[in-house]
Coordinates of C-alpha atoms and ligand atoms in Angstrom, one line a residue:
M1139 CA -7.1 -14.2 8.8
N1140 CA -5.4 -12.0 11.2
E1141 CA -6.9 -11.3 14.8
P1142 CA -8.0 -7.8 14.4
T1143 CA -5.6 -6.3 16.8
V1144 CA -6.5 -3.0 17.7
Q1145 CA -3.3 -0.9 18.6
M1146 CA -4.2 2.7 18.8
G1147 CA -2.3 5.3 20.7
P1148 CA -4.1 8.5 22.1
N1149 CA -5.1 10.8 19.7
F1150 CA -7.7 13.5 19.2
I1151 CA -10.6 11.7 17.4
R1152 CA -10.4 8.8 19.9
N1153 CA -10.4 12.0 23.0
L1154 CA -13.4 13.3 21.4
I1155 CA -15.2 10.3 20.5
E1156 CA -14.7 9.3 24.4
E1157 CA -16.1 12.7 25.1
D1158 CA -19.5 12.3 23.2
L1159 CA -19.7 8.9 24.8
A1160 CA -19.2 9.7 28.5
T1161 CA -21.6 13.1 27.9
G1162 CA -24.3 10.9 26.2
K1163 CA -24.0 12.7 22.7
H1164 CA -23.8 9.0 21.4
D1165 CA -24.4 5.7 22.9
M1166 CA -23.1 3.5 20.2
I1167 CA -20.4 4.9 17.9
I1168 CA -20.9 4.3 14.1
T1169 CA -18.0 4.7 11.6
R1170 CA -17.4 3.9 7.9
F1171 CA -14.7 3.5 5.3
P1172 CA -15.8 5.1 2.6
P1173 CA -13.8 4.0 -0.7
E1174 CA -14.3 5.1 -4.2
P1175 CA -13.9 2.0 -6.8
N1176 CA -11.6 3.5 -9.0
G1177 CA -8.4 1.7 -8.1
Y1178 CA -6.8 -0.7 -5.4
L1179 CA -6.3 0.3 -2.0
H1180 CA -3.2 2.1 -1.0
I1181 CA -1.0 2.5 2.4
G1182 CA -3.0 6.0 3.0
H1183 CA -6.2 4.3 3.0
A1184 CA -4.7 1.9 5.5
K1185 CA -4.5 4.7 7.8
S1186 CA -8.0 5.3 7.3
I1187 CA -8.9 1.8 7.4
C1188 CA -6.9 1.3 11.0
L1189 CA -8.4 4.1 12.5
N1190 CA -12.3 3.8 11.6
F1191 CA -12.1 0.3 12.2
G1192 CA -9.9 0.8 15.0
L1193 CA -12.0 3.2 16.9
A1194 CA -15.3 1.0 16.0
A1195 CA -13.7 -1.8 17.8
I1196 CA -12.4 0.0 20.8
F1197 CA -15.7 1.8 21.4
N1198 CA -17.5 -1.7 20.7
G1199 CA -19.4 0.3 18.0
R1200 CA -19.2 -0.9 14.0
C1201 CA -17.5 0.1 11.1
H1202 CA -19.1 0.3 7.7
L1203 CA -17.9 -0.7 4.6
R1204 CA -19.4 1.5 1.9
F1205 CA -18.5 1.9 -1.8
D1206 CA -19.0 5.9 -2.9
D1207 CA -19.9 4.6 -6.3
T1208 CA -20.9 7.5 -8.1
N1209 CA -19.3 7.6 -11.0
P1210 CA -20.2 5.0 -13.5
V1211 CA -17.5 5.6 -16.0
K1212 CA -14.3 4.7 -13.4
E1213 CA -15.8 2.1 -11.4
E1214 CA -15.5 -1.7 -11.5
Q1215 CA -16.3 -4.8 -9.9
E1216 CA -12.7 -5.9 -10.0
Y1217 CA -12.0 -2.7 -7.5
I1218 CA -14.7 -3.7 -5.5
D1219 CA -13.5 -7.4 -4.9
A1220 CA -10.0 -5.9 -4.5
I1221 CA -10.5 -3.3 -1.7
K1222 CA -12.5 -5.9 0.2
T1223 CA -10.0 -8.6 0.0
D1224 CA -7.4 -5.8 1.4
I1225 CA -9.5 -4.6 3.9
R1226 CA -10.0 -8.7 5.0
W1227 CA -6.1 -9.1 5.3
L1228 CA -5.5 -5.9 7.1
G1229 CA -7.7 -7.8 9.9
F1230 CA -10.3 -6.1 9.6
D1231 CA -13.9 -7.3 9.0
W1232 CA -17.5 -5.4 8.3
G1233 CA -19.6 -7.9 8.7
E1234 CA -23.3 -7.5 6.8
H1235 CA -22.3 -3.7 7.1
E1236 CA -21.6 -3.3 3.1
Y1237 CA -23.4 -0.5 1.7
Y1238 CA -23.5 1.2 -1.5
A1239 CA -23.9 5.0 -2.5
S1240 CA -25.8 3.4 -5.6
D1241 CA -28.1 1.8 -3.2
Y1242 CA -29.3 5.3 -2.3
F1243 CA -29.9 6.9 -5.6
E1244 CA -33.3 7.3 -5.6
T1245 CA -33.3 8.5 -1.9
L1246 CA -30.9 11.4 -3.2
Y1247 CA -33.0 11.7 -6.1
R1248 CA -35.8 12.4 -3.7
Y1249 CA -33.5 14.2 -1.5
A1250 CA -33.0 17.0 -4.5
V1251 CA -36.7 17.1 -5.1
R1252 CA -36.9 18.2 -1.9
L1253 CA -34.5 21.1 -2.0
I1254 CA -36.2 22.0 -5.3
D1255 CA -39.4 22.0 -3.2
K1256 CA -38.2 24.2 -1.0
G1257 CA -37.0 26.7 -3.4
L1258 CA -33.3 25.6 -2.3
A1259 CA -32.0 23.9 -5.7
Y1260 CA -32.8 24.9 -9.3
V1261 CA -31.9 23.0 -12.7
C1262 CA -29.4 24.9 -14.6
D1263 CA -28.2 24.9 -18.1
L1264 CA -24.8 26.8 -18.1
T1265 CA -22.1 24.8 -19.7
S1266 CA -19.6 23.3 -17.3
D1267 CA -16.9 26.1 -18.7
Q1268 CA -19.8 28.9 -18.1
I1269 CA -20.3 27.5 -14.2
R1270 CA -16.8 27.4 -13.5
S1271 CA -16.2 30.7 -15.0
Y1272 CA -19.2 32.3 -13.4
R1273 CA -18.3 30.8 -10.1
G1274 CA -15.4 33.5 -9.4
S1275 CA -12.4 33.0 -7.6
L1276 CA -10.7 33.4 -4.1
T1277 CA -10.5 37.2 -4.6
E1278 CA -13.8 38.0 -6.4
P1279 CA -17.3 37.0 -6.0
G1280 CA -19.4 34.4 -7.9
R1281 CA -22.5 35.8 -10.6
E1282 CA -25.6 34.2 -10.1
S1283 CA -26.9 31.6 -13.2
P1284 CA -29.4 33.4 -15.1
Y1285 CA -31.2 29.9 -14.5
R1286 CA -31.4 30.5 -10.9
H1287 CA -34.5 31.9 -10.6
R1288 CA -36.7 29.3 -12.5
T1289 CA -40.0 28.3 -10.6
V1290 CA -40.1 25.5 -8.5
A1291 CA -42.9 24.0 -11.3
E1292 CA -40.1 24.6 -13.8
N1293 CA -37.4 22.8 -12.0
R1294 CA -39.3 19.6 -11.1
Q1295 CA -40.4 19.2 -14.5
L1296 CA -37.1 19.7 -15.8
L1297 CA -35.1 17.2 -13.2
S1298 CA -38.2 14.1 -14.0
E1299 CA -37.0 14.7 -17.7
M1300 CA -33.4 14.9 -17.1
R1301 CA -34.0 11.5 -15.3
A1302 CA -36.1 10.3 -18.0
G1303 CA -33.6 10.8 -20.6
S1304 CA -34.7 14.1 -22.3
Y1305 CA -31.5 15.7 -22.4
P1306 CA -27.6 14.9 -23.4
D1307 CA -25.2 14.7 -21.4
G1308 CA -23.8 17.9 -19.3
S1309 CA -26.6 19.9 -20.8
K1310 CA -28.3 20.6 -17.7
V1311 CA -27.3 20.0 -13.7
V1312 CA -29.0 20.5 -10.8
R1313 CA -27.2 23.2 -8.6
A1314 CA -28.1 23.8 -4.8
K1315 CA -29.2 27.6 -4.4
I1316 CA -26.7 28.9 -1.7
D1317 CA -24.6 32.0 -2.2
M1318 CA -22.5 33.0 -5.0
A1319 CA -20.7 35.5 -3.1
S1320 CA -19.7 33.1 -0.4
P1321 CA -15.9 33.1 0.6
N1322 CA -16.0 29.5 0.3
L1323 CA -15.8 28.4 -3.2
N1324 CA -18.3 25.3 -2.2
L1325 CA -21.0 27.0 -1.4
R1326 CA -21.5 29.3 -4.6
D1327 CA -24.6 27.2 -5.7
P1328 CA -22.3 24.0 -6.2
V1329 CA -23.7 20.8 -8.8
L1330 CA -25.8 18.2 -7.1
Y1331 CA -26.6 16.4 -10.1
R1332 CA -25.1 15.7 -13.8
I1333 CA -26.5 14.1 -17.1
L1334 CA -24.3 11.0 -17.6
H1335 CA -25.6 8.5 -20.2
A1336 CA -23.4 5.7 -19.0
T1337 CA -24.0 2.0 -17.6
H1338 CA -23.3 1.6 -13.8
H1339 CA -21.7 -1.5 -12.4
R1340 CA -24.3 -1.6 -10.1
T1341 CA -27.6 0.1 -11.1
A1342 CA -26.7 -1.0 -14.9
D1343 CA -28.4 1.9 -17.3
R1344 CA -31.5 2.5 -14.5
W1345 CA -30.0 6.0 -14.1
C1346 CA -28.5 8.7 -17.4
I1347 CA -28.2 10.8 -13.9
Y1348 CA -25.6 10.9 -11.1
P1349 CA -25.3 12.7 -8.0
M1350 CA -22.0 14.4 -7.6
Y1351 CA -19.4 13.0 -4.9
D1352 CA -20.5 16.2 -2.3
F1353 CA -24.1 15.4 -2.6
A1354 CA -23.9 11.6 -2.1
H1355 CA -21.1 11.4 0.4
G1356 CA -22.7 13.1 3.4
Q1357 CA -25.8 12.2 2.5
S1358 CA -24.9 8.2 2.5
D1359 CA -23.3 9.1 6.0
S1360 CA -26.6 10.4 7.2
I1361 CA -28.7 7.3 5.6
E1362 CA -26.1 5.2 7.7
R1363 CA -26.7 7.5 10.6
I1364 CA -22.7 7.3 11.0
S1365 CA -21.9 9.1 14.7
H1366 CA -18.4 10.3 13.8
S1367 CA -17.5 11.1 9.9
I1368 CA -13.7 10.7 9.7
C1369 CA -12.4 12.0 6.4
T1370 CA -9.0 14.0 5.4
L1371 CA -8.2 17.5 5.6
E1372 CA -9.3 18.4 2.0
F1373 CA -12.8 18.0 3.0
E1374 CA -12.2 20.5 5.5
D1375 CA -13.8 23.5 3.3
H1376 CA -16.7 21.0 2.2
R1377 CA -17.7 20.8 5.7
P1378 CA -20.1 23.7 5.5
L1379 CA -21.8 22.6 2.3
Y1380 CA -22.2 18.8 4.0
D1381 CA -23.4 20.9 7.3
W1382 CA -25.6 23.2 4.8
L1383 CA -27.4 20.1 2.8
C1384 CA -28.2 18.2 5.9
E1385 CA -29.8 21.3 7.7
A1386 CA -31.7 21.9 4.5
L1387 CA -32.9 18.4 4.2
E1388 CA -33.5 18.2 7.5
I1389 CA -32.0 15.1 8.0
Y1390 CA -29.5 12.9 10.7
H1391 CA -26.5 15.3 11.0
P1392 CA -23.3 13.1 11.5
Q1393 CA -20.6 15.1 12.8
Q1394 CA -17.5 15.4 10.4
I1395 CA -13.5 15.2 12.0
E1396 CA -10.7 15.9 9.6
F1397 CA -7.4 14.0 10.1
A1398 CA -4.2 14.9 8.0
R1399 CA -3.8 12.3 5.2
L1400 CA -0.7 10.4 5.1
N1401 CA 2.0 10.9 2.6
L1402 CA 5.2 9.0 2.0
T1403 CA 8.8 9.7 0.4
Y1404 CA 9.8 7.8 -2.8
T1405 CA 6.0 7.4 -4.3
V1406 CA 2.7 8.6 -5.4
M1407 CA -0.3 8.3 -3.3
S1408 CA -2.9 9.1 -6.0
K1409 CA -4.8 6.7 -7.4
R1410 CA -5.0 8.5 -10.8
R1411 CA -1.2 8.2 -11.0
L1412 CA -1.0 4.7 -9.4
L1413 CA -3.4 3.6 -12.8
E1414 CA -0.7 5.7 -14.7
L1415 CA 1.9 3.5 -13.7
V1416 CA 0.1 0.7 -14.1
T1417 CA -1.5 1.4 -17.7
D1418 CA 1.4 2.8 -18.8
Q1419 CA 3.5 -0.5 -17.7
H1420 CA 5.7 1.4 -15.4
V1421 CA 4.8 -1.7 -13.2
T1422 CA 3.5 -5.3 -13.8
G1423 CA -0.1 -4.3 -12.3
W1424 CA -1.7 -3.1 -9.2
D1425 CA 0.1 -5.7 -7.2
D1426 CA 3.2 -4.9 -8.2
P1427 CA 6.0 -5.4 -5.3
R1428 CA 7.2 -2.2 -5.6
M1429 CA 3.8 0.1 -5.8
P1430 CA 2.2 1.2 -2.1
T1431 CA -0.8 -0.4 -2.8
L1432 CA -2.0 -3.1 0.0
S1433 CA -1.8 -5.7 -2.7
G1434 CA 1.6 -4.7 -3.7
M1435 CA 2.7 -4.9 0.0
R1436 CA 0.9 -8.2 0.6
R1437 CA 2.7 -9.8 -2.3
R1438 CA 6.0 -8.5 -1.2
G1439 CA 5.5 -10.0 1.8
F1440 CA 5.0 -7.0 4.1
P1441 CA 2.8 -8.8 7.3
A1442 CA -0.5 -6.9 7.4
A1443 CA 0.5 -6.8 11.3
A1444 CA 3.9 -4.4 10.4
V1445 CA 1.1 -2.6 8.5
R1446 CA -0.8 -1.6 10.9
A1447 CA 1.7 -1.3 13.4
F1448 CA 2.7 1.7 11.2
C1449 CA -0.1 3.1 10.9
D1450 CA -0.2 3.5 14.9
R1451 CA 3.0 4.6 14.8
I1452 CA 2.8 7.6 12.7
G1453 CA -0.2 8.5 14.4
V1454 CA -3.4 10.6 13.8
G1455 CA -2.8 13.9 13.5
K1456 CA -3.9 18.0 11.9
S1457 CA -0.8 18.7 9.7
D1458 CA -0.1 17.5 6.7
S1459 CA 3.0 15.6 6.8
V1460 CA 5.5 13.2 5.1
I1461 CA 6.7 10.1 6.4
D1462 CA 9.8 8.4 5.7
M1463 CA 9.7 5.1 3.8
G1464 CA 12.2 4.1 6.1
V1465 CA 9.5 4.2 8.8
L1466 CA 7.3 1.3 7.1
E1467 CA 10.5 -0.7 6.6
D1468 CA 11.3 -0.6 9.9
C1469 CA 7.9 -1.4 10.7
V1470 CA 8.0 -4.4 8.7
R1471 CA 11.8 -5.6 9.9
E1472 CA 10.4 -5.4 13.6
E1473 CA 7.4 -7.4 12.8
L1474 CA 9.5 -10.5 10.5
D1475 CA 12.5 -10.6 13.0
S1476 CA 10.7 -12.5 15.5
C1477 CA 8.7 -14.5 13.7
T1478 CA 10.7 -15.2 10.2
P1479 CA 12.8 -18.8 9.9
R1480 CA 16.3 -18.4 9.1
A1481 CA 17.9 -19.8 5.6
M1482 CA 20.7 -19.9 3.5
A1483 CA 20.9 -18.4 0.1
V1484 CA 23.2 -17.4 -2.3
L1485 CA 22.0 -14.9 -4.9
R1486 CA 25.3 -14.0 -7.3
P1487 CA 26.9 -17.8 -6.8
L1488 CA 30.7 -18.0 -7.0
K1489 CA 31.7 -22.2 -6.5
I1490 CA 34.1 -23.1 -4.2
V1491 CA 36.1 -26.8 -4.5
I1492 CA 37.1 -27.8 -0.9
T1493 CA 40.1 -30.1 -2.3
N1494 CA 40.7 -31.8 1.1
Y1495 CA 36.9 -33.1 1.4
P1496 CA 36.6 -36.3 0.1
E1497 CA 34.6 -36.8 -3.2
G1498 CA 31.0 -37.8 -3.2
R1499 CA 30.9 -37.2 0.9
S1500 CA 28.5 -35.2 2.5
E1501 CA 27.3 -34.6 5.8
E1502 CA 24.7 -32.2 7.8
F1503 CA 24.6 -29.7 10.4
T1504 CA 21.9 -29.2 12.3
V1505 CA 20.9 -25.9 13.3
P1506 CA 18.1 -23.5 14.6
K1507 CA 15.1 -22.4 12.6
H1508 CA 15.7 -19.0 14.6
P1509 CA 18.8 -18.4 16.6
K1510 CA 16.7 -16.3 19.7
Y1511 CA 13.4 -19.0 19.8
P1512 CA 14.8 -22.4 19.5
E1513 CA 11.2 -23.4 19.9
M1514 CA 10.7 -22.6 16.4
G1515 CA 12.8 -25.7 15.5
S1516 CA 15.7 -27.3 13.8
R1517 CA 16.4 -27.5 10.3
T1518 CA 19.3 -29.6 8.5
I1519 CA 21.9 -28.3 6.2
P1520 CA 23.9 -30.3 4.1
F1521 CA 27.8 -29.6 3.3
S1522 CA 29.9 -31.4 0.6
R1523 CA 32.6 -31.2 -1.3
E1524 CA 31.3 -28.1 -3.6
I1525 CA 29.9 -25.3 -2.3
Y1526 CA 28.2 -21.9 -3.4
I1527 CA 29.6 -18.6 -1.7
D1528 CA 27.8 -15.2 -2.9
S1529 CA 30.5 -13.5 -5.4
D1530 CA 30.9 -10.4 -3.4
D1531 CA 31.8 -12.7 -0.2
F1532 CA 35.5 -13.0 -2.2
K1533 CA 37.9 -10.0 -3.2
E1534 CA 41.0 -10.9 -5.0
D1535 CA 42.7 -7.6 -3.6
P1536 CA 41.2 -7.4 -0.6
P1537 CA 40.9 -3.6 1.1
K1538 CA 42.1 -3.5 4.4
K1539 CA 38.5 -3.8 6.6
F1540 CA 37.6 -6.6 4.4
F1541 CA 37.2 -10.0 6.5
R1542 CA 35.9 -11.8 3.9
L1543 CA 37.7 -14.1 1.7
G1544 CA 40.6 -13.6 -0.8
P1545 CA 43.5 -15.3 -2.0
G1546 CA 45.0 -16.9 1.0
R1547 CA 42.6 -16.2 3.7
E1548 CA 40.2 -17.8 6.1
V1549 CA 36.8 -17.3 6.6
R1550 CA 34.4 -19.1 8.5
L1551 CA 31.1 -20.6 7.1
R1552 CA 28.0 -20.2 8.6
Y1553 CA 27.6 -23.2 11.2
G1554 CA 30.3 -24.8 9.3
Y1555 CA 34.0 -25.2 9.0
I1556 CA 36.6 -22.7 8.5
I1557 CA 38.2 -22.8 4.9
R1558 CA 40.9 -21.2 3.4
C1559 CA 41.3 -19.9 -0.4
D1560 CA 44.2 -21.8 -1.8
E1561 CA 44.1 -20.9 -5.5
V1562 CA 41.7 -18.5 -7.7
V1563 CA 41.0 -20.3 -11.1
K1564 CA 40.1 -17.5 -13.6
D1565 CA 38.5 -17.8 -17.3
P1566 CA 41.6 -17.6 -19.4
T1567 CA 39.7 -14.9 -22.2
T1568 CA 38.1 -12.9 -20.0
N1569 CA 40.2 -13.0 -16.9
E1570 CA 37.1 -13.4 -14.8
V1571 CA 37.6 -15.3 -11.3
V1572 CA 35.3 -18.8 -12.4
K1573 CA 36.0 -21.1 -9.2
L1574 CA 38.1 -21.2 -5.9
M1575 CA 40.3 -24.3 -4.7
C1576 CA 39.8 -23.9 -0.9
S1577 CA 40.6 -26.3 1.7
Y1578 CA 38.9 -26.8 4.9
D1579 CA 39.8 -27.6 8.8
P1580 CA 37.8 -30.9 9.9
E1581 CA 38.2 -29.6 13.5
T1582 CA 36.6 -26.7 12.9
A1583 CA 33.2 -28.3 12.4
G1584 CA 29.9 -26.2 13.9
G1585 CA 31.7 -23.2 15.3
K1586 CA 34.4 -25.1 16.9
L1587 CA 37.5 -23.3 17.6
P1588 CA 40.8 -25.8 18.5
E1589 CA 43.2 -24.1 21.3
G1590 CA 45.8 -22.2 20.0
R1591 CA 44.2 -21.6 16.6
T1592 CA 44.1 -17.9 15.5
K1593 CA 40.2 -16.4 15.6
V1594 CA 38.4 -15.9 12.2
K1595 CA 36.9 -12.7 11.8
G1596 CA 34.2 -13.2 8.7
I1597 CA 31.5 -15.8 8.9
I1598 CA 29.7 -16.1 5.1
H1599 CA 26.9 -17.6 4.4
W1600 CA 26.9 -20.8 1.7
V1601 CA 24.6 -23.9 -0.2
S1602 CA 25.8 -27.0 -1.0
V1603 CA 26.0 -27.4 -5.0
P1604 CA 24.6 -30.6 -5.1
H1605 CA 21.5 -30.1 -3.0
A1606 CA 21.1 -26.6 -3.7
I1607 CA 17.3 -25.3 -5.4
P1608 CA 17.8 -23.2 -8.2
V1609 CA 15.5 -20.1 -7.6
D1610 CA 14.7 -16.5 -9.1
I1611 CA 15.3 -13.6 -6.9
C1612 CA 13.3 -10.2 -7.1
L1613 CA 15.6 -7.1 -5.6
Y1614 CA 13.0 -3.8 -5.3
D1615 CA 14.6 -0.8 -4.9
R1616 CA 12.3 2.6 -4.3
L1617 CA 9.9 3.2 -7.3
F1618 CA 11.1 6.7 -7.7
T1619 CA 14.7 8.2 -7.2
E1620 CA 13.1 11.6 -5.7
P1621 CA 11.6 11.7 -1.9
N1622 CA 8.9 14.0 -3.2
P1623 CA 8.3 12.9 -7.2
T1624 CA 5.3 15.0 -7.6
G1625 CA 7.0 18.0 -5.9
V1626 CA 9.3 18.8 -8.3
K1627 CA 8.4 21.9 -10.3
D1628 CA 7.8 21.4 -14.2
V1629 CA 8.7 18.0 -14.5
D1630 CA 6.2 15.3 -14.5
Y1631 CA 6.6 12.7 -11.5
R1632 CA 7.2 9.8 -14.1
D1633 CA 10.7 11.5 -15.1
H1634 CA 11.9 10.4 -11.6
L1635 CA 11.0 6.9 -12.0
N1636 CA 13.7 4.7 -10.3
P1637 CA 15.1 3.1 -13.6
N1638 CA 16.8 0.2 -11.5
S1639 CA 13.8 -0.8 -9.1
L1640 CA 13.7 -3.9 -10.0
E1641 CA 16.5 -6.3 -10.4
V1642 CA 15.8 -9.7 -11.5
L1643 CA 18.5 -12.5 -10.7
T1644 CA 18.1 -16.0 -12.5
E1645 CA 21.2 -17.8 -11.0
S1646 CA 20.7 -18.1 -7.5
Y1647 CA 20.1 -20.8 -4.9
V1648 CA 18.7 -21.8 -1.6
E1649 CA 19.4 -24.5 0.8
P1650 CA 17.5 -27.8 0.4
G1651 CA 15.3 -27.2 3.6
L1652 CA 13.0 -24.6 1.7
Q1653 CA 11.7 -26.9 -1.1
G1654 CA 8.3 -27.0 -0.8
A1655 CA 8.5 -23.6 0.5
K1656 CA 5.1 -22.1 -0.3
V1657 CA 3.3 -18.9 -1.5
G1658 CA 3.8 -15.8 0.8
D1659 CA 6.0 -18.1 3.2
S1660 CA 8.6 -15.6 4.6
F1661 CA 12.5 -16.1 5.5
Q1662 CA 15.2 -14.0 6.6
F1663 CA 18.3 -15.1 4.3
E1664 CA 21.0 -14.7 6.6
R1665 CA 23.2 -11.4 5.9
L1666 CA 20.7 -10.5 2.8
G1667 CA 17.5 -9.6 3.9
Y1668 CA 13.8 -11.1 4.5
F1669 CA 12.3 -12.8 1.1
C1670 CA 8.9 -14.3 0.7
V1671 CA 7.9 -16.4 -1.9
D1672 CA 6.0 -14.7 -4.9
S1673 CA 2.4 -15.4 -5.5
H1674 CA 3.3 -15.3 -8.8
S1675 CA 5.4 -17.8 -9.2
P1676 CA 5.5 -20.8 -11.2
T1677 CA 4.0 -24.3 -9.3
S1678 CA 6.0 -26.3 -10.8
D1679 CA 9.3 -24.5 -12.0
K1680 CA 11.7 -22.4 -10.5
P1681 CA 10.2 -20.4 -7.4
I1682 CA 10.6 -16.7 -7.4
F1683 CA 11.3 -15.0 -3.9
N1684 CA 11.0 -11.4 -3.5
R1685 CA 13.0 -9.7 -1.2
I1686 CA 10.5 -8.0 1.4
V1687 CA 13.2 -5.5 2.9
S1688 CA 17.1 -5.2 3.2
L1689 CA 18.4 -6.3 7.1
R1690 CA 18.9 -2.7 7.5
D1691 CA 18.3 0.8 6.0
T1692 CA 21.0 0.7 3.8
W1693 CA 19.2 3.6 1.4
A1694 CA 20.4 6.1 3.7
K1695 CA 23.9 5.1 3.5
L1696 CA 24.0 4.9 -0.2
Q1697 CA 22.3 8.4 -0.5
G1698 CA 24.7 10.1 1.8
E1699 CA 27.5 8.7 -0.2
G1700 CA 26.4 10.0 -3.5
Ligands
ATP2364 P1 -6.6 9.2 -3.9 O1 -6.6 10.5 -4.0 O2 -5.8 8.1 -4.1 O3 -7.5 9.1 -4.8 P2 -9.3 9.2 -2.6 O4 -9.2 10.0 -1.0 O5 -10.2 10.0 -3.4 O6 -7.9 9.0 -2.8 P3 -11.3 7.2 -1.6 O7 -11.1 5.7 -2.3 O8 -12.1 8.5 -1.8 O9 -9.7 7.6 -2.1 O10 -10.4 7.1 0.0 C1 -11.2 6.2 0.7 C2 -11.0 6.7 1.9 O11 -9.5 7.0 1.9 C3 -11.4 8.5 2.6 O12 -12.2 8.5 3.2 C4 -9.8 9.1 2.2 O13 -10.4 10.2 3.1 C5 -8.9 8.2 2.9 N1 -7.7 8.1 2.5 C6 -7.2 8.2 0.8 N2 -6.1 8.2 0.8 C7 -5.4 8.5 2.1 C8 -4.3 9.0 2.7 N3 -3.2 9.2 2.3 N4 -4.2 9.4 4.1 C9 -5.3 8.8 5.0 N5 -6.9 8.8 4.4 C10 -6.4 8.2 3.0
MG2365 MG1 -12.1 10.3 -2.9

């Protein structure tokens, strides 16, 4: 597991907590991360996790992990397990403080009874459509339900019958009695409990009535004595309801603070849509390396430290914004640059025969694993008469600024010799280039340049044919072609899926030192980008390397060129 290194610049929530500790309003801070277990965590959740666990760490408090599991229909154990794995991977630990809203069902039920007893809640028989139409709108006040004035005794009786299973789904609800004319729609007698004959992943069939999220969430924070209940801006309008409930119930009142959620370009970030991508098989699963999920990013090879650095870099504010995907990719590059060993790989091979190199001979070059950090050690690269280069490092008719290989031209092999292309061999039927016949200059080994020899501008990567290890390569691009896939009017976000978001290469090779690389090991393939061994690689067969990220952001440039 990663060290939970907390990086957090100053932000308004941090300042506020500092003040609360200084004034003695709190002597210990308790935060929580409250996922609903109805999907895998995404990068937006990471922002919330880093904030809540980070604040707890900075101020020597604690952060609870609480599953807000009030909807039995959409929640599953698989999601709970995945969420825990992802938070641990990010480097955070909730210790013994793992809670479930479903643990509080009995307490929440008693809270509902308490409200009824105080004349502050009632059982309502309107259908959900009727409730909606009675609610009114932003410009029109709501109308009171005809059931609003039931007696306490009647309400109590009905609620206990609801609990006992006497009524079908949707036939009755419990509502708070607040104010049908309130300008805040959340206060127009919101629903607190509904009937749902469904098996819950933890409470099985013990309940057939379930608290609504708005009745469970704030009350769960109160039960856990959360000092600072941090949530995203869309809950600002719910705060008056949470306040009303705590006061009506006369229970501990956590302080809610809202911050702007994270939005990223070229992806979607709602669990409902991510689930759609999975079930419609636009991606291979929640952990598809193109997904903005933490499991997808982990599988892709993003280091947890890069995700934490990103969350720190974007900061915590009060106004909604969209962060460019390039910012995340830069964090990944920065993190990988210093700790990732270099290697050579050829993605689309073109064979070269070095005609003046003796057949059957080979030699080894000893080179550093990382050019800037010799302490990372060295590696050996074999060289022989036949090598592969990447096919786009050769052009038959090279343009002016092309400094790589062409007929009659010279190029330096990285860490090796200077070679010259003497002959281009083509397939007689397709006219495709199949092989290059080259000669090498024995005086130029390992970067040497004899006196008087003209310098060679281009340096290209290569691997020795008899020593090369065959691998599969997955190249990823943005999942969508639109920066804001859900923001285009009258167009389904799925219509913006990038048809070229995954390219699989099955004839690629890596240098022999990568034999035995383990799942999750990362390398910089020189000139090509950062790659890591995919967790779905077969154990005995060819490994799969995922491209984590290219060496620099080529996307902006390509977009500009149209
Ligand atoms: P979604 O809209 O994807 O379904 P959600 O908010 O319903 O997300 P929850 O499981 O309820 O998902 O989220 C758990 C916590 O993560 C909440 O406190 C929520 O505020 C926070 N969170 C979710 N999405 C983001 C985001 N994009 N940026 C910051 N925090 C987020
Ligand atoms: Mg939610």
